[in-house]
Short mmCIF file of C-alpha atoms and ligand atoms in Angstrom, two decimals:
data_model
loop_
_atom_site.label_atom_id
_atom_site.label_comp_id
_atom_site.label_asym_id
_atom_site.label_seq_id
_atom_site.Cartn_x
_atom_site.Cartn_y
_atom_site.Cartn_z
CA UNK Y 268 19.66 -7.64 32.19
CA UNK Y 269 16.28 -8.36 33.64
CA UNK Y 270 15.30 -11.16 35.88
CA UNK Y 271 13.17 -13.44 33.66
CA UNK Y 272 10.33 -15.14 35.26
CA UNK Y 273 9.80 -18.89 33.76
CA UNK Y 274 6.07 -20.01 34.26
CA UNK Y 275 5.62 -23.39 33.03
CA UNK Y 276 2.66 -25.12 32.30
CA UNK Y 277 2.93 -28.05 33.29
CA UNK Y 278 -0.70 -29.39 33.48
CA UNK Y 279 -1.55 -27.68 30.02
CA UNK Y 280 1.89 -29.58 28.55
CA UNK Y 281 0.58 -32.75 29.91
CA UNK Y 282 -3.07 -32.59 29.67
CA UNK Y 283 -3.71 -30.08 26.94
CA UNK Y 284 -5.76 -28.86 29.29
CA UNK Y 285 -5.91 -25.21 31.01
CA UNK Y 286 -5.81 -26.05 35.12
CA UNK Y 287 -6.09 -23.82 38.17
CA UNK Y 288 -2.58 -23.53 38.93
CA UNK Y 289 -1.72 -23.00 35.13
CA UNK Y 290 -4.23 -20.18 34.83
CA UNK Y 291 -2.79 -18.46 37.57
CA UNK Y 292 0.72 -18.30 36.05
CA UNK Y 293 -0.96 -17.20 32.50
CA UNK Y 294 -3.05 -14.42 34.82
CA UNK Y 295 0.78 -13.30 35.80
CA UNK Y 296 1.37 -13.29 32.36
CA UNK Y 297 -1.12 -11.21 31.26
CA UNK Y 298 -0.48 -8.29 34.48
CA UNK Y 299 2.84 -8.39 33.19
CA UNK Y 300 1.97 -6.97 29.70
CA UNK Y 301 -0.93 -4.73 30.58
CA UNK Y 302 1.48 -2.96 32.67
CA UNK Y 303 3.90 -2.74 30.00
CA UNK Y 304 6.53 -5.63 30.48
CA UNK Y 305 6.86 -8.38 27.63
CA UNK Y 306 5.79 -11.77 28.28
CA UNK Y 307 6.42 -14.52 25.85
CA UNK Y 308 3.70 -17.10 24.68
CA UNK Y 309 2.90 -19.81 22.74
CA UNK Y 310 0.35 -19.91 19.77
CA UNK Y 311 -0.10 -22.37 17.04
CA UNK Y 312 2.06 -20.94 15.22
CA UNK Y 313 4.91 -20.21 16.50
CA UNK Y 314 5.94 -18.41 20.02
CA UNK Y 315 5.18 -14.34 20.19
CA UNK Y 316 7.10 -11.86 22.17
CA UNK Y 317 4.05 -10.14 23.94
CA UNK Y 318 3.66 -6.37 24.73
CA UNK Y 319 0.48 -3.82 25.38
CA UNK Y 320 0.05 -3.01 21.75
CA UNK Y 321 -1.25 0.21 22.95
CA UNK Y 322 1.98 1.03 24.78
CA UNK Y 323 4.68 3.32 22.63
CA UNK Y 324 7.08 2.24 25.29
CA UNK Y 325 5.75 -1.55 25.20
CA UNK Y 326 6.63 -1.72 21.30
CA UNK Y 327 9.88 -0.03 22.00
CA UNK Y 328 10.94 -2.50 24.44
CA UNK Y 329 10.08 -5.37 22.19
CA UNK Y 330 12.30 -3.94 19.28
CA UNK Y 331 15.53 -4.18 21.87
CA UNK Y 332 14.73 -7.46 23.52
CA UNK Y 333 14.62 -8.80 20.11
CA UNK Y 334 17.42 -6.74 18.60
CA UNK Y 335 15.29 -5.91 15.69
CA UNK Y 336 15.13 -3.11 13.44
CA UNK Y 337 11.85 -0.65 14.54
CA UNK Y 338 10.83 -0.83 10.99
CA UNK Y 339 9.61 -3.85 11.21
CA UNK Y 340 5.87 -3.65 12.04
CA UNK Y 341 4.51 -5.59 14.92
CA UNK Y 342 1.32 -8.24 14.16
CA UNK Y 343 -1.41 -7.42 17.24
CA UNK Y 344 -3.20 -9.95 18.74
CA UNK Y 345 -6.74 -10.38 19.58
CA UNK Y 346 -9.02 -13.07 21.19
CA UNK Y 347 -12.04 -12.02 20.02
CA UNK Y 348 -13.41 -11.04 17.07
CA UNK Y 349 -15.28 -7.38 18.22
CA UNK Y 350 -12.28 -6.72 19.72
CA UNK Y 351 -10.67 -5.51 16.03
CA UNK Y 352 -13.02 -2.99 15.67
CA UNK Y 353 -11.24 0.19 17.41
CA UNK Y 354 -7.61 -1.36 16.26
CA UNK Y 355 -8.63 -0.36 12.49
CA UNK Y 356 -10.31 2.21 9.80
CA UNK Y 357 -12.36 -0.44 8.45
CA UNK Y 358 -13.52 -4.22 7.70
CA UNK Y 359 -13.45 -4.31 4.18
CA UNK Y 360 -16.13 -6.86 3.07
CA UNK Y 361 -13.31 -9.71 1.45
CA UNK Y 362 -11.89 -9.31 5.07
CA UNK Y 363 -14.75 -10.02 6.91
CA UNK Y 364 -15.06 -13.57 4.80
CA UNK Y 365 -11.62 -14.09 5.95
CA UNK Y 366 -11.93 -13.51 9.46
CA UNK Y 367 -15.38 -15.83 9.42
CA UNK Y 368 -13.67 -18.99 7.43
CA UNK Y 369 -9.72 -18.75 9.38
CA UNK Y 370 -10.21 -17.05 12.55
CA UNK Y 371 -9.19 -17.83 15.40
CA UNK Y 372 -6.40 -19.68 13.64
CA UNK Y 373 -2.63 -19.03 11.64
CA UNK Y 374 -4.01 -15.96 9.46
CA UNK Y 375 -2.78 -12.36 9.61
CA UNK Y 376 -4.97 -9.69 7.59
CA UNK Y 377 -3.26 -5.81 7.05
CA UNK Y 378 -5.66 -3.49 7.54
CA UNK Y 379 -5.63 0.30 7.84
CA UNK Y 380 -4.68 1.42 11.11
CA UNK Y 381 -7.25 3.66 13.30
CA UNK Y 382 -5.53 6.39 15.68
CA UNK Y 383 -5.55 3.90 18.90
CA UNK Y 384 -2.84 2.32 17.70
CA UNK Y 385 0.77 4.24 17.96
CA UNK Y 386 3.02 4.08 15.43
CA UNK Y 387 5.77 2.39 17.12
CA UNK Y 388 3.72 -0.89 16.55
CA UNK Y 389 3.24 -0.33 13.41
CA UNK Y 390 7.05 0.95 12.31
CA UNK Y 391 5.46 3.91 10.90
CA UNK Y 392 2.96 2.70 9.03
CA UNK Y 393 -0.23 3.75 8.42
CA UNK Y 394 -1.68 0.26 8.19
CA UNK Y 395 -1.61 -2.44 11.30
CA UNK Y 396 -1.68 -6.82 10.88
CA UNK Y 397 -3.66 -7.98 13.48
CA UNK Y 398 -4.56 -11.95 14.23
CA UNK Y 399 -6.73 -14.04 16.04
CA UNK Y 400 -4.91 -16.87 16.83
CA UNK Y 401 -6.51 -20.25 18.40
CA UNK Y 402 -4.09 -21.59 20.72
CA UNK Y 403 -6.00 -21.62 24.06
CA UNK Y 404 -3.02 -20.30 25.97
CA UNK Y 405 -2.62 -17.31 23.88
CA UNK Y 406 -6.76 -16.68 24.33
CA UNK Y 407 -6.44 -16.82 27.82
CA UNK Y 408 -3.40 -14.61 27.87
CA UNK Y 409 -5.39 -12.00 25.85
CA UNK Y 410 -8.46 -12.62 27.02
CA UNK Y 411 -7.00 -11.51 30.82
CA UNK Y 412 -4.36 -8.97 29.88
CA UNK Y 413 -7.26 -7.20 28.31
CA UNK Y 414 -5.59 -5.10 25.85
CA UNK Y 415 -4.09 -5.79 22.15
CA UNK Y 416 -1.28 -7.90 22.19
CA UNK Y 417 1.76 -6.52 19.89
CA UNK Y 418 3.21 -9.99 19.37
CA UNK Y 419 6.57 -10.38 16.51
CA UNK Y 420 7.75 -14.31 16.73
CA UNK Y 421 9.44 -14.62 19.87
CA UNK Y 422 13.37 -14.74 18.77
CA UNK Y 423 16.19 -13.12 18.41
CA UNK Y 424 15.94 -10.76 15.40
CA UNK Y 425 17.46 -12.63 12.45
CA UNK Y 426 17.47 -16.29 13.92
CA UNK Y 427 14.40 -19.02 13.31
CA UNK Y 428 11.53 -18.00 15.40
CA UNK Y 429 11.11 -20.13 18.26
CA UNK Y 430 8.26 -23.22 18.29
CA UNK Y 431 8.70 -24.00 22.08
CA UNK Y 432 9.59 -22.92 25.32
CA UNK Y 433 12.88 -23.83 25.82
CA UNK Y 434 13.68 -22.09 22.20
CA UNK Y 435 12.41 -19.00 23.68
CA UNK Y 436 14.86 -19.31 27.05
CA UNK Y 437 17.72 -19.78 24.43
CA UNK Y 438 17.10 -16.63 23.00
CA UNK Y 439 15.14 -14.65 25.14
CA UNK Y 440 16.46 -15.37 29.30
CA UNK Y 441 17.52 -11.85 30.56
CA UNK Y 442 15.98 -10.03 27.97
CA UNK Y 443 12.43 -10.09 28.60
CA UNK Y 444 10.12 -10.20 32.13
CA UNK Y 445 8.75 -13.81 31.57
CA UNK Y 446 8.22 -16.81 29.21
CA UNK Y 447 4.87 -18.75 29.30
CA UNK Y 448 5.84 -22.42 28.35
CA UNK Y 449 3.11 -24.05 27.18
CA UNK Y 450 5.00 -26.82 25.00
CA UNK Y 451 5.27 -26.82 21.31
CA UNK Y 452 3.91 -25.03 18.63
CA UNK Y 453 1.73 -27.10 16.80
CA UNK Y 454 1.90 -25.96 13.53
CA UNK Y 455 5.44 -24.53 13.22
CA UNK Y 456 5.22 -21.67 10.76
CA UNK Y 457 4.29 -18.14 11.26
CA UNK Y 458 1.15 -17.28 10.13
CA UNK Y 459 -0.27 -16.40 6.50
CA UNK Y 460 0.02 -12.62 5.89
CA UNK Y 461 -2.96 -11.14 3.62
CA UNK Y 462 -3.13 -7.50 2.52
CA UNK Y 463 -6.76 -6.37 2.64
CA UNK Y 464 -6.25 -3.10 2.25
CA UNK Y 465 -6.53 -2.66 -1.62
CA UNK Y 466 -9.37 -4.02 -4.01
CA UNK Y 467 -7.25 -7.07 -4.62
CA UNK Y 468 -6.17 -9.12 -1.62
CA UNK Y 469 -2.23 -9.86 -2.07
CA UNK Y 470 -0.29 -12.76 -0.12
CA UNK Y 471 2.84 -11.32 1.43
CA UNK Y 472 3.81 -13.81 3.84
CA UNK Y 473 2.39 -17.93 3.43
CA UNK Y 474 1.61 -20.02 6.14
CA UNK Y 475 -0.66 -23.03 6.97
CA UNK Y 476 -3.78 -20.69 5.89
CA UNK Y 477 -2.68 -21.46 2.02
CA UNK Y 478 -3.50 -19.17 -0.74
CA UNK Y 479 -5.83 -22.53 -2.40
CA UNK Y 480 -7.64 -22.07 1.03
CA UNK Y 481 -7.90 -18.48 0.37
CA UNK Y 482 -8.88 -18.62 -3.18
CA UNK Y 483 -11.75 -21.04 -2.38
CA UNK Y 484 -12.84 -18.58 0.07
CA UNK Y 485 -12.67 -15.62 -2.00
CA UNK Y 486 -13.96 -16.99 -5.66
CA UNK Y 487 -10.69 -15.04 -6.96
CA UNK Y 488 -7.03 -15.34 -7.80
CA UNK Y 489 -4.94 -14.00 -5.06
CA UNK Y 490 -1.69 -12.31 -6.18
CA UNK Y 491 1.98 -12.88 -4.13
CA UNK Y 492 4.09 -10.28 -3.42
CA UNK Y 493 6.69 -10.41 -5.44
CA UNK Y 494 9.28 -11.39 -2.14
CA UNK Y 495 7.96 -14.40 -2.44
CA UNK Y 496 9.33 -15.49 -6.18
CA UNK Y 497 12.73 -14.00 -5.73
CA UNK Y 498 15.07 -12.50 -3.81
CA UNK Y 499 14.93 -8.46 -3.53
CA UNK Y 500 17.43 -6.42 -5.01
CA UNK Y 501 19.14 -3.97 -3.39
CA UNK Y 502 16.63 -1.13 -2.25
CA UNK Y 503 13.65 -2.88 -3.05
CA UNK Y 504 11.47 -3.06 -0.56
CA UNK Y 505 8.78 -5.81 0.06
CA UNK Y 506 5.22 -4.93 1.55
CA UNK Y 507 5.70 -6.94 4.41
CA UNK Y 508 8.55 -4.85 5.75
CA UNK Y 509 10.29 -7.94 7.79
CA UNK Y 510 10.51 -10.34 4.40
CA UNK Y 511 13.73 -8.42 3.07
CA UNK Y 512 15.68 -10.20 6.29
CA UNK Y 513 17.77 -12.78 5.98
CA UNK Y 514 14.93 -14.37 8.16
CA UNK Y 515 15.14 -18.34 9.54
CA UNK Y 516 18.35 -18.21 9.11
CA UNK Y 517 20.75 -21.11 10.52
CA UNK Y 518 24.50 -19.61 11.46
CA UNK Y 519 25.92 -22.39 9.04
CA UNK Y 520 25.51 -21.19 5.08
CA UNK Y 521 23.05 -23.41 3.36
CA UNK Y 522 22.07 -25.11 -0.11
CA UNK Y 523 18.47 -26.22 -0.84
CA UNK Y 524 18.48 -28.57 -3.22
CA UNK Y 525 14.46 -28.89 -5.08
CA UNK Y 526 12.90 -30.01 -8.37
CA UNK Y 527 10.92 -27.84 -10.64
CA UNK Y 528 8.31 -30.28 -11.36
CA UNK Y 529 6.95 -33.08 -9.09
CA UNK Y 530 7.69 -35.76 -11.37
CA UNK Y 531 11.59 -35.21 -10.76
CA UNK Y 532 11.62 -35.34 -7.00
CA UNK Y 533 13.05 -38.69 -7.45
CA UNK Y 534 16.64 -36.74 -8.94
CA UNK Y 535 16.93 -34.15 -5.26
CA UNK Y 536 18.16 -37.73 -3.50
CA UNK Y 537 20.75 -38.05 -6.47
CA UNK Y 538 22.04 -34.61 -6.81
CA UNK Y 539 22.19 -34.48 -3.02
CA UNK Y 540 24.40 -37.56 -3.04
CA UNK Y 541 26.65 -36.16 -6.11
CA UNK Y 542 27.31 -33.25 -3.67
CA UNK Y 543 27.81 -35.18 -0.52
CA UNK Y 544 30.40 -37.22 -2.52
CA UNK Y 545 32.73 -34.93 -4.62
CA UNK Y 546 31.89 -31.59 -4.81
CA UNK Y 547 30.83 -30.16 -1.78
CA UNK Y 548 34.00 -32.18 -0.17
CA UNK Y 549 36.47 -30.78 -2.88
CA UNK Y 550 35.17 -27.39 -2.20
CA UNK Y 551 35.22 -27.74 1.51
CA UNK Y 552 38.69 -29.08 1.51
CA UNK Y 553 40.22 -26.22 -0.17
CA UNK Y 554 39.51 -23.91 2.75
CA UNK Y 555 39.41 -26.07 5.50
CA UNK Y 556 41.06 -29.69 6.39
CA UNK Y 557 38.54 -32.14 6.05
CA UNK Y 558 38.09 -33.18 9.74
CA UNK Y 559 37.45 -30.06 10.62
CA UNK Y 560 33.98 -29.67 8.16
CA UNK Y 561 30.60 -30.66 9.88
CA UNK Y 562 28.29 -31.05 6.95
CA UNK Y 563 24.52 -31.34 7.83
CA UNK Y 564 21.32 -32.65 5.76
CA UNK Y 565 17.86 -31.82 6.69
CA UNK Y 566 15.42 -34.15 4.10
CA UNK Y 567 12.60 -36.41 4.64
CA UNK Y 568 12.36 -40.14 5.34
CA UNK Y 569 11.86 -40.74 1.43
CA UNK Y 570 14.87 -38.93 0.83
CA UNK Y 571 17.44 -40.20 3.51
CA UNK Y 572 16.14 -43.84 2.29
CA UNK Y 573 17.38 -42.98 -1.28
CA UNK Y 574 20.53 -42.71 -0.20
CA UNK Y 575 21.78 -45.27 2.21
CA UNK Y 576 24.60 -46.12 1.16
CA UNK Y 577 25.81 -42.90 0.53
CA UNK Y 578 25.40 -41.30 4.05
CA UNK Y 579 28.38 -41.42 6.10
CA UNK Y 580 28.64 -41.56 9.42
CA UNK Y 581 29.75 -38.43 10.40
CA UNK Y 582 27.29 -36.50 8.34
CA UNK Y 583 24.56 -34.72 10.72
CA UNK Y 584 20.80 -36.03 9.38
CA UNK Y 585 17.64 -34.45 10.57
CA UNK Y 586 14.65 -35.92 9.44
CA UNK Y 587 12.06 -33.36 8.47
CA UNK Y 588 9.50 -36.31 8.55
CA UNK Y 589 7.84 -37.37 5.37
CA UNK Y 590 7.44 -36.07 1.66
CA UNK Y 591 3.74 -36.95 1.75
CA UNK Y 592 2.90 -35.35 5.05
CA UNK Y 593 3.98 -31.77 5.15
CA UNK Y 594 2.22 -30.58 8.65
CA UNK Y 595 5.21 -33.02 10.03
CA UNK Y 596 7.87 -31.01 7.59
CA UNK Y 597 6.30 -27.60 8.52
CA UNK Y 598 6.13 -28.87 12.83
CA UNK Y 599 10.34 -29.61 12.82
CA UNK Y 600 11.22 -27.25 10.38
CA UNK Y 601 12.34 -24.46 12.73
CA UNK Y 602 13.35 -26.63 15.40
CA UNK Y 603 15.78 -28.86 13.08
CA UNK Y 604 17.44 -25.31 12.01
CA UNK Y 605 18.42 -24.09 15.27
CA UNK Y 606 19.86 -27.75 16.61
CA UNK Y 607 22.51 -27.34 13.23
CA UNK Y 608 23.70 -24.39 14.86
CA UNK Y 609 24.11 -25.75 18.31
CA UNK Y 610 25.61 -28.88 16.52
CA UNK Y 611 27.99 -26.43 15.14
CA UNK Y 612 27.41 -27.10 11.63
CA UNK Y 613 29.46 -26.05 8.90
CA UNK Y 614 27.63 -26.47 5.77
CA UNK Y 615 24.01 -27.55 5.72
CA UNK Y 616 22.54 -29.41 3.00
CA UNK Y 617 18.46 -28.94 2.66
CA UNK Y 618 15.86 -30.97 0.29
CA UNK Y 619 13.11 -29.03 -1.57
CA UNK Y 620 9.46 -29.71 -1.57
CA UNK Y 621 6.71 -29.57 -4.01
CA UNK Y 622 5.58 -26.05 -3.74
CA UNK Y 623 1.77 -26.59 -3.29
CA UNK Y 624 -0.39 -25.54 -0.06
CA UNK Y 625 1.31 -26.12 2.85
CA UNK Y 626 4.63 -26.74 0.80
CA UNK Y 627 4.75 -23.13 -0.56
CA UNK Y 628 5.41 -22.01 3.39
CA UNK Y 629 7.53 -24.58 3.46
CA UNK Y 630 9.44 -23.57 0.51
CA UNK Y 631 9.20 -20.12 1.24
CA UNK Y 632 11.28 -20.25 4.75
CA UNK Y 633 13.66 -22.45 2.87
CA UNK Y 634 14.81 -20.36 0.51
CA UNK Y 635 15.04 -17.71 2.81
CA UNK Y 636 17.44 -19.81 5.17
CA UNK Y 637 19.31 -20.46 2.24
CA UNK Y 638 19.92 -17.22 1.15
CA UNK Y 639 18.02 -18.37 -2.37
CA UNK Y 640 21.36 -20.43 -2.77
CA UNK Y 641 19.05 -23.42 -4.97
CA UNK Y 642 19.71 -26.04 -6.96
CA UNK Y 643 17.33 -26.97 -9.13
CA UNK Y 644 17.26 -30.82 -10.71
O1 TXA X 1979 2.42 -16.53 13.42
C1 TXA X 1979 2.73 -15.35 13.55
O2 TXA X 1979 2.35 -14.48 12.79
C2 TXA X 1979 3.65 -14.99 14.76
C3 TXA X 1979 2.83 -15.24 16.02
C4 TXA X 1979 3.54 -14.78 17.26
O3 TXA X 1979 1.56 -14.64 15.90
N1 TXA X 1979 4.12 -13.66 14.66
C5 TXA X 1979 5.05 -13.27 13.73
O4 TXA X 1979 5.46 -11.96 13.82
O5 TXA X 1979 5.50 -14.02 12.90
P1 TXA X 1979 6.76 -11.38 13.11
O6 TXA X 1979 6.91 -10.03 13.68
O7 TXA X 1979 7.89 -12.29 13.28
O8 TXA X 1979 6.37 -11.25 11.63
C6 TXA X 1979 5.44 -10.27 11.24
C7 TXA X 1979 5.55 -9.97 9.80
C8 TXA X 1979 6.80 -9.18 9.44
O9 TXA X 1979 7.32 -9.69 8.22
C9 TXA X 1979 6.24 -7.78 9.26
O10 TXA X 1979 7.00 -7.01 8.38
C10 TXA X 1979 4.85 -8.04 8.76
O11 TXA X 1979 4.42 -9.14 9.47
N2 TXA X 1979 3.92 -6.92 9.05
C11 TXA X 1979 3.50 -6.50 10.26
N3 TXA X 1979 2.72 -5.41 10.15
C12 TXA X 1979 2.64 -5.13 8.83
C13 TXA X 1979 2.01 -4.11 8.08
N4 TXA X 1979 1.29 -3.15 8.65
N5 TXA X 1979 2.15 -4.13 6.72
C14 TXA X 1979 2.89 -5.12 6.12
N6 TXA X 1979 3.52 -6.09 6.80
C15 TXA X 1979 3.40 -6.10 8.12
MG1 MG X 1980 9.63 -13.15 12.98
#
């Protein structure tokens, strides 16, 4: 167990603004993982679990605290641009157009790794992500430590990453040397993850950068790994090492149910309601008596509206927000999936999303939580 230090900040919570006394406990921070400890911190994304990227033992530690496999290649951190240039081999040109239009901000590029970096960050690979991200707490943080930042999302290996501080106490208290609380992360998601390493840029992870935004950028078509259509079979490996886990997960098992085209969104509320009512219950009741079964649902406002009438009373709603605003969906996405657990759900019940922009992320966490277990109407 080690003691962890908690350093709130509670001007920067209320203000949105950096004070003294908040940069102060960020400059503790920051000793903290130039001398090799792990600090966690928010960014925009989500909340990273910080170590000296340039540390063997650093990346070692952050594999136990998290319980993760050392496989799974770390994402360094930089806050400022120049500051990539002894991490990797080379800025490849498409890269460079990248980094001008996204960065700082919730993009990730893979790029080949120069000899600076060890390959405990990198699992043993030969290539390293690194990000710029724009939340002024994590500059800071960077800024002072001075060295790269090996940052995975600040959870327990296997469990939704955190989006706020007291996520990160949940999973983190005793495990790590400190947690920077600087409220909640605004966008929710981890970032995008691009592959610039070959001619043709390839998508392996999406996030609020989306590939339209991308494309635009790059006048060209960008490819998906194929993770992202369906789930792996056994042995196959994806390119992003950490998609094959059964990432985001909730504890309860979990059903999303989503329509293949927009124009039958309108049927998820019905098909949702046929399960509520008979099937689900009937199935449920076989293995369990019925007072004993907590099922959950996790929709938008459109959705829940649908179906009044249908809802019981002791069914356990979250409200995602609404269908037409999916930076709300993507902000309580995370959050939502780690209150079923402590609500001790039994069976969790999800809506599906049109899968453009920001709803591919979305989508893509989804059916992760869900094991791909999806119904499509
Ligand atoms: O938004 C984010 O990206 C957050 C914040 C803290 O920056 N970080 C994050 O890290 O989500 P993590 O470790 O939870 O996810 C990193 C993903 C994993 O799926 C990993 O396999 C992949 O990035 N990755 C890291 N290095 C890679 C590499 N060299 N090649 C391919 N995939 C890589
Ligand atoms: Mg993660």
């Amino acid at each position: 167990m080690t003691e962890t230090k908690e350093l709130v900040l509670e001007d920067f919570i209320r203000t949105g603004i950096i004070s003294q006394s908040d940069r102060i406990k960020i400059t503790e921070g920051a000793e903290i993982i130039r001398n090799g400890g792990l600090c966690a911190f928010p960014t925009e994304t989500v909340y990273g679990l910080g170590g000296n990227a340039l540390m063997r033992e650093a990346s070692r530690h952050i594999y136990e605290a998290k319980g993760r496999p050392s496989d799974n290649p770390l994402i360094v951190h930089i806050a400022e641009l120049k500051d990539i240039e002894p991490l990797i081999a080379e800025m490849p040109q498409k890269a460079r157009r990248l980094a001008e239009s996204f960065w700082p901000g919730p993009m990730t590029m893979i790029f080949k790794k120069s000899e600076l970096i060890p390959y405990e960050t990198t699992g043993g690979l030969n290539t390293v992500a690194v990000r710029f991200p724009s939340h002024p707490v994590a500059m800071e943080l960077i800024k002072t430590a001075g060295v790269p930042v090996a940052a995975p999302s600040a959870n327990l290996s296997g469990r939704p990453s955190t989006t706020s501080g007291a996520h990160c106490r949940e999973d983190l208290c005793g495990r790590v040397d400190a947690i920077i609380d600087g409220g909640s992360s605004e966008i929710g998601l981890e970032s995008t993850i691009i592959d610039v390493t070959g001619d043709e840029p390839q998508l392996l992870r999406p996030g609020a950068v989306t590939r339209e935004m991308l494309e635009a950028v790059l006048n060209e078509e960008v490819i998906e790994d194929t993770a992202l259509k369906r789930p792996l079979s056994e042995g196959e490996r994806p390119k992003a090492p950490g998609m094959k886990y059964r990432h985001y997960a909730p504890k309860a098992p979990m059903v999303l149910v989503t329509a293949k085209e927009k124009k039958d969104t309108g049927n998820i509320s019905k098909k949702i309601s046929e399960l509520l009512e008979k099937k689900l219950r009937d199935e449920i009741d076989d293995k369990k008596a019925k007072a004993a079964v907590k099922i959950a649902l996790l929709c938008s406002r459109e959705c829940a509206e649908e179906m009044r009438g249908v809802l019981r009373e002791d069914i356990d709603i979250k409200i995602t927000g609404s269908r037409e605003n999916t930076a709300e969906i993507a902000h309580n996405l995370f959050e939502y999936l780690r209150e079923f657990d402590a609500d001790g759900a039994d069976y969790i019940i999800a809506e599906g999303y049109n899968e453009e922009e920001l709803g591919f992320a979305i989508m893509n966490r989804l059916k992760k939580a869900a094991a791909w277990q999806i119904i499509y109407v």
